[in-house]
JSON list of C-alpha atoms in Angstrom, two decimals:
[
{"chain": "A", "resi": 494, "resn": "MET", "atom": "CA", "xyz": [27.63, 91.72, -171.36]},
{"chain": "A", "resi": 495, "resn": "GLN", "atom": "CA", "xyz": [26.55, 92.90, -174.80]},
{"chain": "A", "resi": 496, "resn": "ILE", "atom": "CA", "xyz": [23.45, 95.07, -175.28]},
{"chain": "A", "resi": 497, "resn": "LEU", "atom": "CA", "xyz": [22.19, 96.14, -178.70]},
{"chain": "A", "resi": 498, "resn": "ALA", "atom": "CA", "xyz": [20.56, 99.59, -178.72]},
{"chain": "A", "resi": 499, "resn": "ILE", "atom": "CA", "xyz": [18.16, 100.43, -181.54]},
{"chain": "A", "resi": 500, "resn": "SER", "atom": "CA", "xyz": [16.80, 103.91, -182.16]},
{"chain": "A", "resi": 501, "resn": "GLY", "atom": "CA", "xyz": [13.58, 104.09, -184.13]},
{"chain": "A", "resi": 502, "resn": "SER", "atom": "CA", "xyz": [14.56, 107.46, -185.59]},
{"chain": "A", "resi": 503, "resn": "LEU", "atom": "CA", "xyz": [16.65, 108.24, -188.66]},
{"chain": "A", "resi": 504, "resn": "ARG", "atom": "CA", "xyz": [16.93, 111.95, -187.82]},
{"chain": "A", "resi": 505, "resn": "HIS", "atom": "CA", "xyz": [20.44, 113.16, -187.02]},
{"chain": "A", "resi": 506, "resn": "GLY", "atom": "CA", "xyz": [20.60, 114.12, -183.33]},
{"chain": "A", "resi": 507, "resn": "ALA", "atom": "CA", "xyz": [17.21, 112.52, -182.58]},
{"chain": "A", "resi": 508, "resn": "SER", "atom": "CA", "xyz": [16.34, 112.47, -178.90]},
{"chain": "A", "resi": 509, "resn": "ASN", "atom": "CA", "xyz": [15.80, 108.70, -179.06]},
{"chain": "A", "resi": 510, "resn": "THR", "atom": "CA", "xyz": [19.32, 108.18, -180.41]},
{"chain": "A", "resi": 511, "resn": "VAL", "atom": "CA", "xyz": [20.78, 110.64, -177.91]},
{"chain": "A", "resi": 512, "resn": "LEU", "atom": "CA", "xyz": [19.15, 108.76, -175.03]},
{"chain": "A", "resi": 513, "resn": "LEU", "atom": "CA", "xyz": [20.66, 105.46, -176.21]},
{"chain": "A", "resi": 514, "resn": "GLU", "atom": "CA", "xyz": [24.07, 107.10, -176.68]},
{"chain": "A", "resi": 515, "resn": "ALA", "atom": "CA", "xyz": [23.86, 108.40, -173.11]},
{"chain": "A", "resi": 516, "resn": "ALA", "atom": "CA", "xyz": [22.92, 104.90, -171.91]},
{"chain": "A", "resi": 517, "resn": "GLY", "atom": "CA", "xyz": [26.06, 103.59, -173.57]},
{"chain": "A", "resi": 518, "resn": "LEU", "atom": "CA", "xyz": [28.21, 106.19, -171.86]},
{"chain": "A", "resi": 519, "resn": "LEU", "atom": "CA", "xyz": [26.93, 105.44, -168.38]},
{"chain": "A", "resi": 520, "resn": "ALA", "atom": "CA", "xyz": [26.89, 101.66, -168.65]},
{"chain": "A", "resi": 521, "resn": "PRO", "atom": "CA", "xyz": [29.21, 99.81, -166.25]},
{"chain": "A", "resi": 522, "resn": "ALA", "atom": "CA", "xyz": [32.61, 98.76, -167.61]},
{"chain": "A", "resi": 523, "resn": "HIS", "atom": "CA", "xyz": [31.56, 95.12, -168.07]},
{"chain": "A", "resi": 524, "resn": "VAL", "atom": "CA", "xyz": [28.64, 96.15, -170.29]},
{"chain": "A", "resi": 525, "resn": "HIS", "atom": "CA", "xyz": [29.00, 97.24, -173.89]},
{"chain": "A", "resi": 526, "resn": "ILE", "atom": "CA", "xyz": [26.01, 99.00, -175.44]},
{"chain": "A", "resi": 527, "resn": "ASP", "atom": "CA", "xyz": [26.28, 98.85, -179.23]},
{"chain": "A", "resi": 528, "resn": "LEU", "atom": "CA", "xyz": [24.13, 101.38, -181.11]},
{"chain": "A", "resi": 529, "resn": "TYR", "atom": "CA", "xyz": [22.70, 99.95, -184.34]},
{"chain": "A", "resi": 530, "resn": "ASP", "atom": "CA", "xyz": [23.03, 102.64, -187.02]},
{"chain": "A", "resi": 531, "resn": "ARG", "atom": "CA", "xyz": [22.07, 100.87, -190.25]},
{"chain": "A", "resi": 532, "resn": "MET", "atom": "CA", "xyz": [18.25, 101.00, -190.04]},
{"chain": "A", "resi": 533, "resn": "GLY", "atom": "CA", "xyz": [17.99, 103.47, -192.93]},
{"chain": "A", "resi": 534, "resn": "ALA", "atom": "CA", "xyz": [20.01, 101.17, -195.19]},
{"chain": "A", "resi": 535, "resn": "LEU", "atom": "CA", "xyz": [17.81, 98.10, -194.67]},
{"chain": "A", "resi": 536, "resn": "PRO", "atom": "CA", "xyz": [15.89, 97.09, -197.81]},
{"chain": "A", "resi": 537, "resn": "HIS", "atom": "CA", "xyz": [12.12, 96.96, -197.72]},
{"chain": "A", "resi": 538, "resn": "PHE", "atom": "CA", "xyz": [11.00, 93.76, -196.07]},
{"chain": "A", "resi": 539, "resn": "ASN", "atom": "CA", "xyz": [10.26, 91.04, -198.59]},
{"chain": "A", "resi": 540, "resn": "PRO", "atom": "CA", "xyz": [9.24, 87.64, -197.24]},
{"chain": "A", "resi": 541, "resn": "ASP", "atom": "CA", "xyz": [10.38, 86.02, -200.50]},
{"chain": "A", "resi": 542, "resn": "LEU", "atom": "CA", "xyz": [13.96, 86.80, -199.42]},
{"chain": "A", "resi": 543, "resn": "ASP", "atom": "CA", "xyz": [13.51, 85.33, -195.93]},
{"chain": "A", "resi": 544, "resn": "THR", "atom": "CA", "xyz": [13.96, 81.67, -196.89]},
{"chain": "A", "resi": 545, "resn": "LEU", "atom": "CA", "xyz": [14.70, 78.83, -194.48]},
{"chain": "A", "resi": 546, "resn": "ASP", "atom": "CA", "xyz": [18.22, 78.35, -195.84]},
{"chain": "A", "resi": 547, "resn": "GLY", "atom": "CA", "xyz": [18.95, 82.10, -195.76]},
{"chain": "A", "resi": 548, "resn": "THR", "atom": "CA", "xyz": [20.56, 82.13, -199.19]},
{"chain": "A", "resi": 549, "resn": "LEU", "atom": "CA", "xyz": [18.48, 85.07, -200.44]},
{"chain": "A", "resi": 550, "resn": "LEU", "atom": "CA", "xyz": [18.72, 87.14, -197.26]},
{"chain": "A", "resi": 551, "resn": "PRO", "atom": "CA", "xyz": [20.46, 90.48, -197.90]},
{"chain": "A", "resi": 552, "resn": "PRO", "atom": "CA", "xyz": [23.87, 90.74, -196.14]},
{"chain": "A", "resi": 553, "resn": "ILE", "atom": "CA", "xyz": [22.73, 93.78, -194.13]},
{"chain": "A", "resi": 554, "resn": "VAL", "atom": "CA", "xyz": [19.82, 91.74, -192.76]},
{"chain": "A", "resi": 555, "resn": "LYS", "atom": "CA", "xyz": [22.14, 88.85, -191.92]},
{"chain": "A", "resi": 556, "resn": "ASP", "atom": "CA", "xyz": [24.31, 91.35, -190.04]},
{"chain": "A", "resi": 557, "resn": "LEU", "atom": "CA", "xyz": [21.31, 92.75, -188.12]},
{"chain": "A", "resi": 558, "resn": "ARG", "atom": "CA", "xyz": [20.23, 89.27, -187.11]},
{"chain": "A", "resi": 559, "resn": "ALA", "atom": "CA", "xyz": [23.76, 88.31, -186.09]},
{"chain": "A", "resi": 560, "resn": "ARG", "atom": "CA", "xyz": [24.05, 91.42, -183.92]},
{"chain": "A", "resi": 561, "resn": "VAL", "atom": "CA", "xyz": [20.71, 90.61, -182.27]},
{"chain": "A", "resi": 562, "resn": "GLY", "atom": "CA", "xyz": [21.91, 87.04, -181.77]},
{"chain": "A", "resi": 563, "resn": "ARG", "atom": "CA", "xyz": [25.15, 88.15, -180.06]},
{"chain": "A", "resi": 564, "resn": "ALA", "atom": "CA", "xyz": [23.32, 90.59, -177.79]},
{"chain": "A", "resi": 565, "resn": "ASP", "atom": "CA", "xyz": [22.29, 89.59, -174.30]},
{"chain": "A", "resi": 566, "resn": "GLY", "atom": "CA", "xyz": [19.47, 92.13, -174.51]},
{"chain": "A", "resi": 567, "resn": "VAL", "atom": "CA", "xyz": [18.03, 94.92, -176.65]},
{"chain": "A", "resi": 568, "resn": "LEU", "atom": "CA", "xyz": [17.28, 98.52, -175.65]},
{"chain": "A", "resi": 569, "resn": "ILE", "atom": "CA", "xyz": [14.81, 100.29, -177.92]},
{"chain": "A", "resi": 570, "resn": "SER", "atom": "CA", "xyz": [13.97, 103.97, -178.05]},
{"chain": "A", "resi": 571, "resn": "CYS", "atom": "CA", "xyz": [11.41, 104.78, -180.72]},
{"chain": "A", "resi": 572, "resn": "PRO", "atom": "CA", "xyz": [9.61, 108.02, -181.55]},
{"chain": "A", "resi": 573, "resn": "GLU", "atom": "CA", "xyz": [5.94, 108.31, -182.28]},
{"chain": "A", "resi": 574, "resn": "TYR", "atom": "CA", "xyz": [4.84, 109.70, -185.64]},
{"chain": "A", "resi": 575, "resn": "ALA", "atom": "CA", "xyz": [1.13, 110.15, -186.50]},
{"chain": "A", "resi": 576, "resn": "HIS", "atom": "CA", "xyz": [0.14, 107.98, -183.51]},
{"chain": "A", "resi": 577, "resn": "GLY", "atom": "CA", "xyz": [2.40, 105.11, -184.53]},
{"chain": "A", "resi": 578, "resn": "ILE", "atom": "CA", "xyz": [5.90, 103.78, -184.95]},
{"chain": "A", "resi": 579, "resn": "PRO", "atom": "CA", "xyz": [7.90, 105.00, -187.96]},
{"chain": "A", "resi": 580, "resn": "GLY", "atom": "CA", "xyz": [7.79, 102.80, -191.05]},
{"chain": "A", "resi": 581, "resn": "SER", "atom": "CA", "xyz": [11.57, 102.39, -191.15]},
{"chain": "A", "resi": 582, "resn": "PHE", "atom": "CA", "xyz": [11.54, 100.97, -187.62]},
{"chain": "A", "resi": 583, "resn": "LYS", "atom": "CA", "xyz": [8.63, 98.65, -188.42]},
{"chain": "A", "resi": 584, "resn": "ASN", "atom": "CA", "xyz": [10.65, 97.48, -191.43]},
{"chain": "A", "resi": 585, "resn": "LEU", "atom": "CA", "xyz": [13.56, 96.58, -189.12]},
{"chain": "A", "resi": 586, "resn": "LEU", "atom": "CA", "xyz": [11.20, 94.65, -186.87]},
{"chain": "A", "resi": 587, "resn": "ASP", "atom": "CA", "xyz": [9.68, 92.85, -189.86]},
{"chain": "A", "resi": 588, "resn": "TRP", "atom": "CA", "xyz": [13.15, 91.55, -190.81]},
{"chain": "A", "resi": 589, "resn": "LEU", "atom": "CA", "xyz": [13.48, 90.11, -187.28]},
{"chain": "A", "resi": 590, "resn": "VAL", "atom": "CA", "xyz": [10.09, 88.36, -187.22]},
{"chain": "A", "resi": 591, "resn": "GLY", "atom": "CA", "xyz": [11.34, 85.28, -189.07]},
{"chain": "A", "resi": 592, "resn": "SER", "atom": "CA", "xyz": [14.68, 85.17, -187.29]},
{"chain": "A", "resi": 593, "resn": "ALA", "atom": "CA", "xyz": [15.75, 82.55, -184.80]},
{"chain": "A", "resi": 594, "resn": "GLU", "atom": "CA", "xyz": [17.81, 85.16, -182.93]},
{"chain": "A", "resi": 595, "resn": "PHE", "atom": "CA", "xyz": [15.03, 87.40, -181.64]},
{"chain": "A", "resi": 596, "resn": "PRO", "atom": "CA", "xyz": [12.47, 85.20, -179.80]},
{"chain": "A", "resi": 597, "resn": "GLY", "atom": "CA", "xyz": [13.08, 85.24, -176.05]},
{"chain": "A", "resi": 598, "resn": "LYS", "atom": "CA", "xyz": [15.46, 88.21, -176.28]},
{"chain": "A", "resi": 599, "resn": "PRO", "atom": "CA", "xyz": [15.16, 90.56, -173.26]},
{"chain": "A", "resi": 600, "resn": "VAL", "atom": "CA", "xyz": [13.92, 93.98, -174.43]},
{"chain": "A", "resi": 601, "resn": "ALA", "atom": "CA", "xyz": [13.39, 97.28, -172.59]},
{"chain": "A", "resi": 602, "resn": "LEU", "atom": "CA", "xyz": [11.69, 100.33, -174.08]},
{"chain": "A", "resi": 603, "resn": "LEU", "atom": "CA", "xyz": [13.07, 103.79, -173.39]},
{"chain": "A", "resi": 604, "resn": "ASN", "atom": "CA", "xyz": [10.86, 106.73, -174.29]},
{"chain": "A", "resi": 605, "resn": "THR", "atom": "CA", "xyz": [11.73, 110.42, -174.65]},
{"chain": "A", "resi": 606, "resn": "SER", "atom": "CA", "xyz": [8.27, 111.97, -174.48]},
{"chain": "A", "resi": 607, "resn": "HIS", "atom": "CA", "xyz": [5.32, 111.69, -172.11]},
{"chain": "A", "resi": 608, "resn": "MET", "atom": "CA", "xyz": [3.17, 112.61, -175.14]},
{"chain": "A", "resi": 609, "resn": "SER", "atom": "CA", "xyz": [4.10, 109.35, -176.85]},
{"chain": "A", "resi": 610, "resn": "VAL", "atom": "CA", "xyz": [1.50, 106.77, -175.87]},
{"chain": "A", "resi": 611, "resn": "HIS", "atom": "CA", "xyz": [0.50, 105.04, -179.11]},
{"chain": "A", "resi": 612, "resn": "ALA", "atom": "CA", "xyz": [3.98, 103.98, -180.26]},
{"chain": "A", "resi": 613, "resn": "PRO", "atom": "CA", "xyz": [4.90, 102.32, -176.94]},
{"chain": "A", "resi": 614, "resn": "ALA", "atom": "CA", "xyz": [1.57, 100.47, -176.95]},
{"chain": "A", "resi": 615, "resn": "GLN", "atom": "CA", "xyz": [2.14, 99.34, -180.54]},
{"chain": "A", "resi": 616, "resn": "LEU", "atom": "CA", "xyz": [5.70, 98.27, -179.74]},
{"chain": "A", "resi": 617, "resn": "THR", "atom": "CA", "xyz": [4.51, 96.27, -176.75]},
{"chain": "A", "resi": 618, "resn": "GLU", "atom": "CA", "xyz": [1.98, 94.48, -178.96]},
{"chain": "A", "resi": 619, "resn": "ILE", "atom": "CA", "xyz": [4.41, 93.87, -181.83]},
{"chain": "A", "resi": 620, "resn": "LEU", "atom": "CA", "xyz": [7.31, 92.77, -179.63]},
{"chain": "A", "resi": 621, "resn": "GLY", "atom": "CA", "xyz": [5.02, 90.48, -177.65]},
{"chain": "A", "resi": 622, "resn": "THR", "atom": "CA", "xyz": [3.88, 88.90, -180.91]},
{"chain": "A", "resi": 623, "resn": "MET", "atom": "CA", "xyz": [7.55, 88.46, -181.84]},
{"chain": "A", "resi": 624, "resn": "ASN", "atom": "CA", "xyz": [8.13, 86.63, -178.53]},
{"chain": "A", "resi": 625, "resn": "ALA", "atom": "CA", "xyz": [10.44, 89.24, -177.06]},
{"chain": "A", "resi": 626, "resn": "ARG", "atom": "CA", "xyz": [10.97, 88.98, -173.33]},
{"chain": "A", "resi": 627, "resn": "LEU", "atom": "CA", "xyz": [9.66, 92.46, -172.53]},
{"chain": "A", "resi": 628, "resn": "MET", "atom": "CA", "xyz": [10.98, 94.05, -169.36]},
{"chain": "A", "resi": 629, "resn": "PRO", "atom": "CA", "xyz": [8.52, 96.84, -168.53]},
{"chain": "A", "resi": 630, "resn": "GLU", "atom": "CA", "xyz": [10.16, 97.37, -165.13]},
{"chain": "A", "resi": 631, "resn": "ALA", "atom": "CA", "xyz": [13.31, 98.57, -166.94]},
{"chain": "A", "resi": 632, "resn": "GLY", "atom": "CA", "xyz": [11.38, 100.80, -169.34]},
{"chain": "A", "resi": 633, "resn": "VAL", "atom": "CA", "xyz": [11.25, 104.49, -168.57]},
{"chain": "A", "resi": 634, "resn": "THR", "atom": "CA", "xyz": [10.21, 107.81, -170.07]},
{"chain": "A", "resi": 635, "resn": "ILE", "atom": "CA", "xyz": [12.92, 110.44, -169.86]},
{"chain": "A", "resi": 636, "resn": "PRO", "atom": "CA", "xyz": [11.89, 113.70, -171.55]},
{"chain": "A", "resi": 637, "resn": "ILE", "atom": "CA", "xyz": [15.29, 114.95, -172.70]},
{"chain": "A", "resi": 638, "resn": "GLY", "atom": "CA", "xyz": [14.05, 117.47, -175.27]},
{"chain": "A", "resi": 639, "resn": "ARG", "atom": "CA", "xyz": [15.37, 118.04, -178.77]},
{"chain": "A", "resi": 640, "resn": "GLN", "atom": "CA", "xyz": [18.34, 120.29, -178.10]},
{"chain": "A", "resi": 641, "resn": "ARG", "atom": "CA", "xyz": [20.41, 117.87, -176.07]},
{"chain": "A", "resi": 642, "resn": "ASP", "atom": "CA", "xyz": [23.30, 115.58, -176.77]},
{"chain": "A", "resi": 643, "resn": "ALA", "atom": "CA", "xyz": [24.42, 112.58, -174.72]},
{"chain": "A", "resi": 644, "resn": "ALA", "atom": "CA", "xyz": [26.85, 114.68, -172.67]},
{"chain": "A", "resi": 645, "resn": "ALA", "atom": "CA", "xyz": [24.06, 117.10, -171.74]},
{"chain": "A", "resi": 646, "resn": "VAL", "atom": "CA", "xyz": [21.83, 114.22, -170.66]},
{"chain": "A", "resi": 647, "resn": "LEU", "atom": "CA", "xyz": [24.60, 112.87, -168.43]},
{"chain": "A", "resi": 648, "resn": "ALA", "atom": "CA", "xyz": [25.31, 116.34, -167.04]},
{"chain": "A", "resi": 649, "resn": "ASP", "atom": "CA", "xyz": [21.71, 116.68, -165.87]},
{"chain": "A", "resi": 650, "resn": "PRO", "atom": "CA", "xyz": [21.56, 114.97, -162.45]},
{"chain": "A", "resi": 651, "resn": "ASP", "atom": "CA", "xyz": [17.86, 114.09, -162.67]},
{"chain": "A", "resi": 652, "resn": "LEU", "atom": "CA", "xyz": [17.96, 112.75, -166.24]},
{"chain": "A", "resi": 653, "resn": "SER", "atom": "CA", "xyz": [21.17, 110.79, -165.74]},
{"chain": "A", "resi": 654, "resn": "ALA", "atom": "CA", "xyz": [19.88, 109.29, -162.47]},
{"chain": "A", "resi": 655, "resn": "GLN", "atom": "CA", "xyz": [16.68, 108.10, -164.17]},
{"chain": "A", "resi": 656, "resn": "LEU", "atom": "CA", "xyz": [18.59, 106.64, -167.10]},
{"chain": "A", "resi": 657, "resn": "ARG", "atom": "CA", "xyz": [21.22, 104.99, -164.88]},
{"chain": "A", "resi": 658, "resn": "LYS", "atom": "CA", "xyz": [18.51, 103.37, -162.77]},
{"chain": "A", "resi": 659, "resn": "ALA", "atom": "CA", "xyz": [16.74, 101.99, -165.88]},
{"chain": "A", "resi": 660, "resn": "VAL", "atom": "CA", "xyz": [19.97, 100.70, -167.45]},
{"chain": "A", "resi": 661, "resn": "GLU", "atom": "CA", "xyz": [21.16, 99.09, -164.22]},
{"chain": "A", "resi": 662, "resn": "LEU", "atom": "CA", "xyz": [17.79, 97.41, -163.68]},
{"chain": "A", "resi": 663, "resn": "PHE", "atom": "CA", "xyz": [17.84, 96.11, -167.26]},
{"chain": "A", "resi": 664, "resn": "ILE", "atom": "CA", "xyz": [21.38, 94.78, -166.87]},
{"chain": "A", "resi": 665, "resn": "ARG", "atom": "CA", "xyz": [20.54, 93.06, -163.57]},
{"chain": "A", "resi": 666, "resn": "THR", "atom": "CA", "xyz": [17.40, 91.51, -165.03]},
{"chain": "A", "resi": 667, "resn": "VAL", "atom": "CA", "xyz": [19.18, 90.34, -168.21]},
{"chain": "A", "resi": 668, "resn": "GLY", "atom": "CA", "xyz": [22.03, 88.91, -166.16]},
{"chain": "A", "resi": 669, "resn": "SER", "atom": "CA", "xyz": [19.77, 86.88, -163.88]}
]
């Protein structure tokens, strides 16, 4: 099973990225969690480039869409900035709106802060509009803090148990 993980943060060592890295480390052997790391390189969304024949679509966008298409599901962990999702992450989502690969794709949201309430609500609205198959039962908030890495998350019995439960539920739901 192939899962694409997308962090909504560009910051090196961001808690959202760390959480997704930890998810990849604890996934069962038959599941590969691939962390998308090219968000910052995506060009600004331009609908003039998103033609039906795809001839004007930038190669990096074609690659993003292909990776979404190959994935059985998508894990998203996105920070909240100024009561919303970061512009770079919204840009990534905008490139997926016109794609044939994203509608119906199973998606779970992982959050790293109980203080983040606006971004998850916005993501739920946006992803619903994009026809994602949202899996709220597999979504979880795991407050890992800023000074952790994936190994530290896995070493914490409470955090790793919460993350393992969410990942296993997502995998079971995607696989059914």
